[in-house]
Amino acid sequence: MSTAEPKQISESIGFCANAVGLRGEFNPPGDKSISHRAVIFSMLASGVSEVHGFLRAEDTLATLSACKALGALVEDKDGVLYITGVGLRGLSRPMNGQLDMGNSGTAMRLLAGVLAAQSFDCELFGDESLSARPMGRIIQPLRQMGSNIQSNNDCPPLHILPSAGLQSLDYKSPVASAQVKSCLLLAGLCAGVEVRVTEPALSRDHSERMLSAQGADISTDGNTVQLFQTNDLQPLLMHIPADISSAAFAIVAALILPGSDIIVRNISINPTRGRLLDALKAMGGNIEIFNTTEQGGEAVADLHVSSSALSAIDVPPEWVPGMIDEFPILMIAASVADGITRVRGAAELRVKESDRIAVMATGLRTMGVAIDEYEDGFDLHGKQAFRFSDAVVDGCGDHRCAMSYLVAGLLSSGVVRVKGIAAIATSYPGFIADMQSMGVQVCAEEEGSVKLRPNIPVIAIDGPSGAGKGTIASMLAKRLGWHLLDSGALYRLLTLAAHQQGITEPENHIEELEELAVSLAIDFKPDHRGESRARLHGIDVSEAIRAPEISALASRVAAIPEVRKGLFHRQRAFLQAPGLVADGRDMGTVVFADAPLKIFLTAGAEERAKRRHKQLKDKGENVSISRLYRDIEERDERDRTRAVAPLRPAADSVVIDSTNMSIQEVLNKVLEIHQNTSVSI
């Protein structure tokens, strides 16, 4: 991550489905929660603290600025913060008696605890979003300690006046909240009194770990933490691990995008923070945790994540506090999982930067996902998600909702434009750059949208039946050592499966075909000669899918829009290094519209009929050329006039008429064009 100030992200962008499979490894930004605490506890220490890996985002920079205003000296050298603390009793009143917390609820709640014990007054204020967030959960217990806090109906701004001295507190919190707990511990620390906090479930324990590392007299017992009178804090030497809340977006994207395989480095797996990983693994996610170490009292590890078939779960209520910030992106994972994911005990989501349950539910419904809202959770119906073209959703200024929607957009066949995303900079200004580092290309487009696509070369070969595109595609893939996609075989496999279920009128069974397109067990395996063989539910059906009745029915199945959308991602999943040759009828116009080379291979109908006649004759079948000619013309007409993805050359394709060319001549021509295209790129 750069040490520069975060750049402003435009207010509205969108991601297309041109990114399939995340690859490589990356180092997520420093943990946001730990970054906040590291600078606050360094400010209260006696001596110089050294903080590595500090997250430079709007929220954490607001905390750093506030600590400077309260008297801490900060030197930023080569990305490391050297903070000279003022001790527990050395804070000074900021200029004008005000501190701007921006959009950071963490900064406001933690610093309210610090300021409640001071001999000067100070006002904490923030932006419009923060000004609407409830602060009663810290105001009430702080008042029990003897603090004097004025607010706007328990919302910011908070005007904290000098008190006669705070008293000890034994507090049973009604909510499991690390911010409430940390606020009260800081108040007791700065006032020199004992504080005991008991939660209904254990929330994040970064404050407890950090205070213990600084020599504070603190103990924990289950869900109870007790801070005894402490007169001094030692300086910190802190290497902040990567933030699981930020890494969560790439982790979920890798799980749900076919062909993904990534390594996530130096991630915090603090037991009070790692419940998202537990949930995703319980859903069937391929997540391997390795290289486990400890840094500054925090558990750290690397993760290996690859694409997975997910199943719904009931999230245990006791897991909720340990993954409270990750629920928006979990909802994206749940949308593609098989079954209904149920969450209860998460009322905290209603009072984050937005009402995250309502915001996510609204956008997901726009995307075609069924979700039932409850006051403290939701039931999310999976296997319905993202079957749509273009969509506009609103992140409502919530950074985590906005990034979650952008990940969802990667699965769309159209463009998902997300409004209200400028807030991404509050926690993860490097989000787009990190996605790029895993093979995703971001291209600016009109109206502030962007397109994501992988840096893997594609040659898309389209054309009518009998033009020779299948033969050319196979020969070309072998010559280049690339993967091969026979998209026609996918439609034939689906048609065969439908035929086996008694479906002979596909137009009357759209829902069943749509479900088959998503769930069908299809794969291709090479035989002993290296030739690709099509398998349905593990059975070789390479000959069966070429039967005349299947061929005739396949063109009708392929004309159904819902079927084409259902198979879209399966086709995109073939895009893997070192490259792909894709054969079909809409490879260059729809499925791989971003391909650098598009070939439209055609030939006269009479010539194609002759070629097909020879193929059948070689197999011992006797069909008249005139019948084949009529069938080809009828097929061409259906393909040209169908409502979705009609057969036509892409605007930037190279048209090759093979009527009077041999297969070798066509192959040489395509190779020549490919070489020139590669050079120009």
XYZ file of C-alpha atoms in Angstrom:
681
model
C 0.000 0.000 0.000
C 1.167 3.500 -0.751
C 1.923 5.832 2.128
C 0.366 8.758 0.284
C -2.937 10.299 1.217
C -5.806 8.295 -0.322
C -7.170 9.602 -3.584
C -10.834 10.430 -3.914
C -12.775 7.675 -5.674
C -15.429 8.837 -8.116
C -18.998 8.869 -6.877
C -20.383 6.270 -9.301
C -18.613 3.380 -11.012
C -19.543 -0.062 -12.225
C -17.904 -3.429 -12.807
C -18.774 -5.740 -15.691
C -18.673 -9.514 -15.793
C -15.472 -9.409 -17.828
C -13.424 -10.585 -14.828
C -13.386 -14.317 -14.382
C -11.047 -15.870 -11.912
C -8.792 -13.952 -9.543
C -5.164 -15.060 -9.710
C -1.949 -14.341 -7.846
C -1.294 -13.045 -4.369
C -1.705 -9.760 -2.566
C -1.127 -8.029 0.735
C -4.341 -6.410 1.983
C -4.095 -3.050 3.764
C -3.404 -2.837 7.484
C -6.193 -3.708 9.887
C -8.460 -0.706 10.388
C -9.498 -1.530 13.957
C -5.912 -2.100 15.060
C -4.715 1.042 13.250
C -7.192 3.202 15.179
C -6.093 1.715 18.482
C -2.370 1.766 17.722
C -2.249 5.554 17.343
C -4.565 6.231 20.322
C -2.654 3.934 22.692
C 0.670 5.294 21.383
C -0.563 8.814 22.170
C -1.239 7.706 25.760
C 2.125 5.962 26.182
C 5.239 7.468 27.765
C 7.918 7.460 25.091
C 8.188 6.845 21.363
C 6.065 4.138 19.764
C 6.848 2.580 16.386
C 3.883 1.603 14.236
C 4.393 -0.329 10.980
C 1.650 -1.059 8.442
C -0.711 1.715 9.539
C -3.805 1.875 7.321
C -3.832 5.189 5.477
C -7.536 5.625 4.876
C -9.858 8.520 5.662
C -11.177 7.027 8.910
C -7.797 6.168 10.400
C -6.214 9.410 9.227
C -8.976 11.252 11.121
C -7.873 9.398 14.271
C -4.217 10.228 13.612
C -5.070 13.899 13.069
C -7.049 13.985 16.342
C -4.128 12.491 18.287
C -1.822 15.158 16.883
C -4.315 17.834 17.915
C -4.344 16.375 21.456
C -0.584 16.766 21.784
C 1.092 13.662 20.330
C 4.115 14.215 18.083
C 4.036 12.124 14.912
C 6.902 11.510 12.507
C 6.071 9.652 9.313
C 9.283 8.160 7.926
C 9.427 5.582 5.127
C 5.899 4.470 5.860
C 6.527 3.958 9.586
C 4.851 6.137 12.225
C 6.999 7.233 15.148
C 4.597 8.586 17.762
C 5.842 10.399 20.852
C 3.146 9.949 23.464
C 2.166 12.403 26.167
C 1.284 9.843 28.842
C -2.044 9.172 30.501
C -2.285 12.635 32.034
C -0.589 14.816 29.403
C -3.246 15.535 26.795
C -3.947 19.151 25.836
C -7.061 20.872 24.558
C -7.163 20.954 20.725
C -7.341 24.256 18.899
C -10.918 25.600 18.944
C -11.840 22.726 21.249
C -13.088 20.561 18.369
C -12.065 17.312 16.684
C -13.404 16.237 13.282
C -13.996 12.466 13.159
C -15.152 12.469 9.541
C -17.123 9.251 8.974
C -15.401 7.199 11.678
C -17.631 5.862 14.423
C -14.664 3.973 15.892
C -12.637 7.161 16.263
C -15.528 9.012 17.890
C -16.407 6.271 20.376
C -12.851 5.503 21.449
C -11.794 9.127 21.782
C -14.985 9.913 23.711
C -13.683 7.546 26.383
C -10.316 9.314 26.431
C -11.857 12.788 26.579
C -14.399 11.887 29.276
C -11.527 11.825 31.808
C -9.863 15.110 30.790
C -9.864 18.466 32.598
C -10.737 20.377 29.412
C -13.796 20.408 27.220
C -13.868 19.155 23.641
C -16.448 18.620 20.939
C -16.384 15.568 18.669
C -18.231 15.988 15.379
C -18.377 14.259 12.017
C -19.964 14.187 8.597
C -23.663 13.842 7.833
C -23.573 10.058 8.054
C -21.733 9.953 11.374
C -24.023 12.656 12.780
C -26.953 10.259 12.420
C -25.325 7.311 14.155
C -26.454 6.496 17.724
C -23.975 7.121 20.517
C -26.238 6.341 23.465
C -24.484 2.998 24.028
C -21.342 4.849 25.141
C -22.977 7.975 26.555
C -25.009 6.103 29.185
C -22.159 4.099 30.787
C -19.803 7.100 30.616
C -22.392 9.137 32.502
C -22.576 6.336 35.063
C -18.854 6.903 35.602
C -19.506 10.613 36.186
C -18.724 12.144 32.787
C -20.541 15.209 31.520
C -21.582 14.661 27.898
C -24.029 16.667 25.832
C -25.398 15.314 22.569
C -28.091 15.720 19.950
C -30.579 13.103 21.163
C -27.721 10.661 21.728
C -26.248 11.443 18.307
C -23.198 13.561 17.393
C -21.884 16.101 17.880
C -20.727 15.096 21.361
C -19.714 17.968 23.611
C -17.667 16.504 26.468
C -17.243 18.827 29.450
C -14.758 18.513 32.338
C -15.987 16.299 35.174
C -15.220 16.187 38.890
C -13.497 12.853 38.321
C -14.666 9.520 37.018
C -15.658 6.596 39.218
C -14.997 2.885 38.846
C -17.517 0.956 36.762
C -18.786 -2.611 36.644
C -20.794 -2.622 33.428
C -22.876 -5.357 31.851
C -23.182 -4.303 28.238
C -26.462 -5.121 26.472
C -24.558 -5.515 23.191
C -21.323 -7.223 22.206
C -19.402 -4.217 20.934
C -15.643 -3.749 20.860
C -16.158 -0.002 20.488
C -18.232 0.244 23.669
C -15.796 -1.963 25.573
C -12.750 -0.024 24.350
C -14.366 3.329 25.109
C -14.946 2.354 28.749
C -11.480 0.831 29.148
C -9.918 4.054 27.843
C -12.045 6.158 30.194
C -10.922 4.083 33.178
C -7.318 4.096 31.978
C -7.148 7.890 31.645
C -9.059 8.459 34.909
C -6.940 5.971 36.864
C -9.945 3.906 38.027
C -10.975 0.287 37.684
C -13.367 -0.748 34.918
C -15.028 -4.119 34.450
C -17.040 -4.853 31.292
C -19.080 -7.993 30.659
C -20.548 -8.632 27.187
C -23.275 -11.040 26.077
C -20.720 -12.467 23.610
C -17.030 -11.826 23.147
C -16.327 -8.952 20.750
C -12.976 -7.986 19.209
C -10.195 -7.964 21.770
C -7.582 -5.768 20.057
C -7.676 -3.226 22.901
C -7.100 -5.863 25.557
C -4.150 -7.331 23.653
C -2.577 -3.958 22.997
C -2.993 -2.724 26.567
C -1.473 -5.937 27.874
C 1.516 -5.499 25.535
C 1.981 -1.984 26.950
C 2.096 -3.199 30.540
C -1.424 -2.291 31.646
C -2.865 -4.246 34.575
C -5.659 -6.013 32.695
C -7.245 -9.459 32.814
C -9.908 -11.341 30.887
C -12.246 -14.122 31.926
C -14.578 -15.377 29.218
C -16.716 -12.448 28.086
C -15.497 -10.211 30.939
C -12.504 -7.894 30.852
C -11.231 -6.010 33.909
C -8.791 -3.112 33.867
C -7.158 -2.258 37.168
C -5.646 1.085 38.041
C -2.716 1.694 35.704
C -0.347 4.647 36.046
C 1.717 4.335 32.890
C 1.733 2.734 29.434
C 4.896 1.555 27.732
C 5.514 2.521 24.075
C 4.324 0.183 21.354
C 6.332 -1.669 18.745
C 3.489 -2.646 16.457
C 3.434 -4.412 13.099
C -0.195 -4.104 12.076
C -1.441 -7.234 10.268
C -3.628 -7.098 7.177
C -7.326 -6.409 7.643
C -9.665 -9.385 7.290
C -12.524 -6.940 6.697
C -10.761 -5.534 3.619
C -9.428 -8.879 2.405
C -12.955 -10.304 2.629
C -13.938 -8.813 -0.735
C -11.180 -10.566 -2.682
C -11.682 -13.750 -0.650
C -15.376 -13.958 -1.523
C -14.720 -12.944 -5.138
C -12.194 -15.781 -5.429
C -14.672 -18.260 -3.957
C -17.534 -17.385 -6.286
C -15.668 -16.639 -9.543
C -14.803 -19.808 -11.501
C -11.106 -20.442 -12.062
C -9.903 -18.365 -9.108
C -6.800 -19.188 -7.094
C -5.236 -16.544 -4.818
C -2.889 -16.204 -1.862
C -3.696 -13.597 0.793
C -0.666 -12.601 2.845
C -0.234 -11.557 6.474
C -3.917 -11.618 7.369
C -5.158 -11.161 10.930
C -6.841 -14.324 12.183
C -7.524 -13.022 15.661
C -10.134 -15.438 17.101
C -12.487 -12.531 17.742
C -12.204 -11.432 14.095
C -11.979 -14.631 12.076
C -15.576 -15.779 12.097
C -16.050 -14.855 8.437
C -13.494 -17.513 7.536
C -15.345 -19.983 9.745
C -18.620 -19.151 7.995
C -17.187 -19.381 4.484
C -15.466 -22.684 5.258
C -18.732 -24.008 6.714
C -20.377 -23.056 3.397
C -17.844 -25.225 1.566
C -15.282 -22.559 0.729
C -11.821 -23.773 -0.249
C -9.766 -21.756 2.261
C -6.440 -23.043 3.569
C -4.779 -21.245 6.498
C -1.002 -21.631 6.653
C 2.196 -19.889 7.837
C 0.528 -19.018 11.147
C 2.611 -16.695 13.342
C 2.098 -13.996 15.986
C 2.808 -10.283 15.626
C 2.380 -7.930 18.558
C 0.056 -10.348 20.316
C -2.095 -10.791 17.187
C -2.447 -14.108 15.325
C -1.397 -13.729 11.669
C -1.408 -16.187 8.755
C -1.493 -16.568 4.973
C -4.583 -17.846 3.156
C -4.949 -19.937 0.009
C -8.374 -19.389 -1.549
C -9.832 -21.008 -4.671
C -13.213 -21.085 -6.380
C -15.800 -23.247 -4.647
C -19.372 -24.486 -4.780
C -21.027 -22.918 -1.741
C -23.973 -24.134 0.320
C -26.144 -22.072 2.653
C -25.736 -22.190 6.438
C -27.438 -20.872 9.548
C -24.876 -18.462 11.015
C -24.596 -19.172 14.769
C -25.531 -16.038 16.769
C -22.325 -16.336 18.795
C -20.341 -15.855 15.573
C -21.997 -12.525 14.770
C -19.756 -10.198 16.849
C -16.653 -11.746 15.268
C -17.782 -10.935 11.718
C -20.064 -7.929 12.140
C -18.300 -5.846 9.465
C -18.208 -8.689 6.948
C -21.934 -9.361 6.600
C -22.424 -7.281 3.414
C -19.887 -9.373 1.497
C -21.144 -12.574 3.144
C -24.535 -11.718 1.645
C -22.957 -11.793 -1.815
C -21.520 -15.246 -1.117
C -24.893 -16.387 0.236
C -26.615 -15.148 -2.921
C -24.830 -17.762 -5.039
C -24.880 -20.504 -2.381
C -27.273 -23.429 -2.607
C -30.095 -22.964 -0.084
C -31.216 -20.315 2.395
C -28.627 -18.579 4.566
C -30.129 -17.452 7.865
C -28.736 -14.794 10.215
C -30.140 -13.654 13.562
C -28.695 -11.642 16.437
C -27.205 -9.053 14.079
C -29.248 -5.956 14.994
C -25.925 -4.096 15.148
C -25.995 -4.034 11.335
C -28.878 -1.569 11.497
C -26.704 1.140 13.098
C -23.448 0.960 11.142
C -22.457 3.503 8.478
C -25.847 2.650 7.038
C -28.657 0.274 7.881
C -26.702 -2.506 6.201
C -29.530 -5.011 6.258
C -31.870 -2.606 4.480
C -29.258 -1.256 2.054
C -28.059 -4.695 0.992
C -31.576 -6.112 0.798
C -32.688 -3.291 -1.495
C -29.788 -3.743 -3.896
C -29.917 -7.521 -3.899
C -33.597 -7.482 -4.764
C -32.733 -5.228 -7.702
C -30.313 -7.940 -8.770
C -32.987 -10.615 -8.568
C -32.121 -12.086 -5.171
C -34.905 -13.008 -2.743
C -34.248 -11.886 0.824
C -36.484 -11.691 3.899
C -35.574 -8.969 6.375
C -35.844 -9.207 10.143
C -35.016 -6.621 12.775
C -31.877 -8.510 13.750
C -31.033 -10.412 10.586
C -32.254 -11.927 7.346
C -33.039 -15.068 5.358
C -31.254 -14.944 2.012
C -32.347 -17.320 -0.741
C -29.358 -18.420 -2.808
C -29.011 -19.766 -6.339
C -31.085 -16.886 -7.714
C -28.460 -14.224 -7.882
C -27.218 -11.941 -10.605
C -29.267 -13.283 -13.511
C -29.657 -9.860 -15.025
C -28.119 -7.537 -17.522
C -27.413 -3.942 -16.506
C -28.372 -2.777 -13.016
C -27.995 0.288 -10.818
C -27.686 -0.131 -7.054
C -26.921 2.337 -4.288
C -24.211 1.807 -1.673
C -25.784 4.688 0.295
C -22.346 6.012 1.208
C -21.401 2.805 3.019
C -17.942 1.611 2.000
C -18.586 -2.053 2.743
C -21.913 -2.178 0.936
C -20.416 -0.442 -2.098
C -17.466 -2.838 -2.376
C -19.798 -5.805 -1.888
C -21.965 -4.662 -4.788
C -18.894 -4.222 -6.982
C -17.915 -7.830 -6.270
C -21.453 -8.912 -7.163
C -21.051 -7.052 -10.435
C -18.253 -9.390 -11.434
C -20.866 -12.119 -11.867
C -23.200 -10.061 -14.004
C -23.523 -10.398 -17.748
C -24.044 -6.645 -17.858
C -22.748 -3.580 -16.055
C -23.522 -3.075 -12.375
C -23.264 0.592 -11.574
C -22.941 1.377 -7.898
C -23.869 4.804 -6.594
C -22.549 6.320 -3.388
C -19.159 4.629 -3.472
C -16.909 7.574 -2.618
C -16.897 6.250 0.946
C -14.657 3.340 -0.144
C -11.738 5.644 0.602
C -12.719 5.725 4.278
C -11.380 2.200 4.771
C -9.828 0.803 1.568
C -8.558 3.401 -0.926
C -6.478 0.734 -2.678
C -9.422 -1.579 -3.390
C -9.411 -1.220 -7.171
C -5.600 -1.362 -7.383
C -5.553 -4.594 -5.378
C -8.170 -6.122 -7.666
C -5.963 -5.161 -10.602
C -2.992 -6.871 -8.983
C -4.842 -10.190 -9.177
C -5.222 -10.052 -12.950
C -8.206 -7.758 -13.242
C -7.940 -4.962 -15.772
C -9.898 -1.780 -15.122
C -10.890 0.227 -18.167
C -12.625 3.585 -17.841
C -15.834 3.882 -19.815
C -18.560 6.435 -20.321
C -20.562 7.902 -17.460
C -17.970 6.987 -14.856
C -18.308 3.236 -15.307
C -15.417 0.820 -15.430
C -14.985 -2.596 -16.939
C -13.030 -5.395 -15.314
C -11.421 -8.053 -17.420
C -8.546 -10.465 -17.021
C -5.156 -10.107 -18.708
C -5.516 -13.462 -20.468
C -5.577 -13.529 -24.298
C -8.679 -14.793 -26.065
C -9.330 -15.670 -29.694
C -13.090 -15.738 -30.289
C -14.186 -17.658 -33.388
C -17.810 -17.261 -34.413
C -19.721 -18.289 -37.482
C -22.592 -20.326 -38.859
C -22.873 -24.092 -38.684
C -20.543 -25.943 -41.048
C -18.113 -23.067 -41.590
C -15.282 -25.083 -40.042
C -14.878 -23.009 -36.918
C -14.832 -26.076 -34.633
C -12.008 -27.695 -36.580
C -10.049 -24.454 -36.810
C -10.556 -23.678 -33.110
C -9.312 -27.133 -32.095
C -6.244 -26.962 -34.355
C -5.468 -23.416 -33.235
C -5.710 -24.281 -29.532
C -3.323 -27.222 -30.014
C -0.861 -25.086 -31.990
C -0.818 -22.326 -29.360
C -1.040 -24.623 -26.320
C -4.170 -22.801 -25.148
C -7.450 -23.962 -23.654
C -10.405 -24.674 -25.943
C -14.070 -23.818 -25.441
C -16.598 -25.540 -27.689
C -19.616 -23.508 -26.623
C -21.897 -25.476 -28.898
C -21.093 -28.600 -26.903
C -22.322 -26.853 -23.735
C -25.701 -26.148 -25.327
C -25.862 -29.706 -26.655
C -25.046 -31.115 -23.204
C -27.810 -29.035 -21.680
C -30.184 -30.127 -24.430
C -29.312 -33.792 -23.896
C -29.955 -33.445 -20.147
C -33.307 -31.786 -20.860
C -34.204 -34.477 -23.390
C -33.393 -37.171 -20.809
C -35.894 -35.477 -18.485
C -38.580 -35.611 -21.142
C -38.371 -31.976 -22.239
C -39.112 -31.839 -25.960
C -40.720 -28.388 -26.085
C -38.035 -26.175 -24.493
C -40.071 -22.976 -24.852
C -42.541 -24.403 -22.324
C -39.911 -25.326 -19.725
C -37.849 -22.163 -19.349
C -37.525 -22.322 -15.557
C -36.385 -25.954 -15.612
C -33.827 -25.216 -18.346
C -32.573 -22.160 -16.484
C -32.003 -24.249 -13.374
C -30.288 -26.980 -15.415
C -27.983 -24.386 -17.005
C -26.762 -23.326 -13.574
C -26.601 -26.684 -11.804
C -25.762 -29.266 -14.463
C -22.676 -31.437 -13.793
C -20.720 -30.855 -17.020
C -17.025 -31.325 -17.706
C -14.602 -32.041 -20.528
C -11.796 -34.587 -20.239
C -9.140 -35.535 -22.840
C -9.022 -39.142 -24.025
C -5.855 -41.188 -24.618
C -5.313 -39.306 -27.919
C -5.671 -35.942 -26.216
C -9.072 -35.285 -27.824
C -11.613 -33.495 -25.638
C -14.558 -35.649 -24.541
C -17.825 -34.199 -23.219
C -19.196 -35.712 -20.018
C -22.589 -35.320 -18.380
C -22.784 -36.386 -14.730
C -19.475 -38.199 -15.239
C -20.635 -40.178 -18.308
C -19.026 -39.717 -21.739
C -21.764 -38.417 -24.066
C -19.595 -37.054 -26.866
C -21.478 -39.039 -29.516
C -24.910 -38.713 -27.917
C -24.877 -34.910 -28.077
C -24.352 -35.115 -31.860
C -27.488 -37.168 -32.458
C -29.855 -35.522 -35.025
C -32.703 -35.027 -32.525
C -30.337 -33.330 -30.055
C -28.844 -31.131 -32.788
C -32.301 -30.010 -33.887
C -33.446 -29.303 -30.338
C -30.206 -27.530 -29.327
C -30.832 -24.526 -31.564
C -34.223 -23.998 -29.910
C -32.737 -24.329 -26.424
C -29.945 -21.892 -27.335
C -32.499 -19.257 -28.375
C -33.894 -18.963 -24.834
C -32.427 -15.840 -23.108
C -32.511 -17.376 -19.623
C -30.487 -20.360 -20.838
C -27.837 -18.166 -22.398
C -27.500 -16.155 -19.193
C -27.311 -19.333 -17.154
C -24.425 -20.675 -19.255
C -22.630 -17.337 -19.520
C -20.428 -17.831 -16.435
C -19.665 -21.440 -17.312
C -18.272 -20.253 -20.626
C -16.318 -17.433 -18.985
C -14.811 -19.966 -16.575
C -12.836 -21.483 -19.477
C -10.734 -18.304 -19.542
C -7.481 -19.482 -17.980
C -3.811 -18.878 -18.630
C -2.024 -19.081 -20.978
C -4.987 -18.308 -23.245
C -8.295 -19.463 -24.711
C -9.700 -20.221 -28.143
C -13.501 -19.925 -27.926
C -15.704 -21.392 -30.652
C -19.376 -20.501 -30.981
C -21.915 -18.086 -32.335
C -21.732 -15.226 -29.810
C -18.193 -15.547 -28.448
C -17.030 -12.219 -29.878
C -20.287 -10.324 -29.480
C -21.344 -11.385 -25.965
C -19.307 -13.904 -23.979
C -15.846 -12.536 -24.824
C -16.721 -9.104 -26.132
C -13.356 -7.937 -24.723
C -11.325 -10.465 -26.765
C -8.381 -8.781 -28.530
C -8.901 -11.000 -31.603
C -12.292 -11.954 -33.030
C -12.711 -14.113 -36.101
C -15.989 -14.577 -37.957
C -15.593 -17.682 -40.102
C -18.204 -18.214 -42.779
C -18.780 -20.082 -46.040
C -21.537 -20.442 -48.589
C -24.493 -22.593 -47.535
C -23.934 -24.986 -50.447
C -20.293 -25.514 -49.518
C -21.204 -26.091 -45.874
C -23.798 -28.658 -46.921
C -21.152 -30.509 -48.946
C -18.776 -30.542 -45.951
C -21.470 -31.850 -43.635
C -22.453 -34.505 -46.176
C -18.863 -35.744 -46.321
C -18.642 -35.893 -42.488
C -21.815 -37.972 -42.285
C -20.808 -40.197 -45.188
C -17.476 -40.938 -43.473
C -19.507 -42.073 -40.439
C -21.622 -44.361 -42.598
C -24.700 -42.133 -42.604
C -26.544 -41.359 -45.838
C -28.312 -37.985 -45.924
C -29.055 -36.030 -49.093
C -27.145 -32.814 -49.720
C -30.392 -31.014 -50.570
C -31.841 -31.842 -47.138
C -28.643 -30.712 -45.421
C -28.750 -27.494 -47.462
C -32.327 -26.780 -46.290
C -31.425 -27.586 -42.670
C -28.428 -25.221 -42.794
C -30.461 -22.375 -44.259
C -33.186 -22.866 -41.633
C -30.567 -22.970 -38.842
C -28.917 -19.822 -40.171
C -32.243 -18.034 -40.187
C -33.017 -19.038 -36.591
C -29.561 -17.977 -35.436
C -29.700 -14.628 -37.247
C -33.176 -13.669 -36.038
C -33.252 -14.911 -32.450
C -33.982 -12.191 -29.904
C -30.878 -12.737 -27.775
C -27.282 -12.865 -29.081
C -28.194 -13.226 -32.769
C -25.533 -14.640 -35.082
C -23.564 -11.727 -36.534
C -19.940 -10.615 -36.794
C -18.691 -8.380 -33.997
C -17.981 -4.853 -35.161
C -14.224 -5.361 -34.684
C -14.022 -8.941 -35.981
C -12.061 -10.195 -38.983
C -14.368 -11.957 -41.450
C -12.906 -14.964 -43.272
C -14.870 -16.661 -46.047
C -13.572 -20.237 -46.209
C -15.677 -21.326 -49.189
C -12.661 -21.727 -51.460
C -10.036 -22.309 -48.772
C -8.568 -25.472 -47.326
C -8.485 -26.052 -43.573
C -4.727 -25.477 -43.539
C -5.105 -22.207 -45.473
C -7.681 -20.974 -42.964
C -5.471 -21.981 -40.028
C -2.457 -20.195 -41.516
C -4.563 -17.074 -42.081
C -5.804 -17.023 -38.483
C -2.276 -17.594 -37.138
C -1.007 -14.694 -39.247
C -3.743 -12.401 -37.942
C -3.073 -13.560 -34.370
C 0.654 -12.791 -34.705
C -0.038 -9.300 -36.001
C -2.649 -8.684 -33.281
C -0.236 -9.833 -30.560
C 2.445 -7.479 -31.860
C 0.057 -4.518 -31.992
C -1.126 -5.174 -28.429
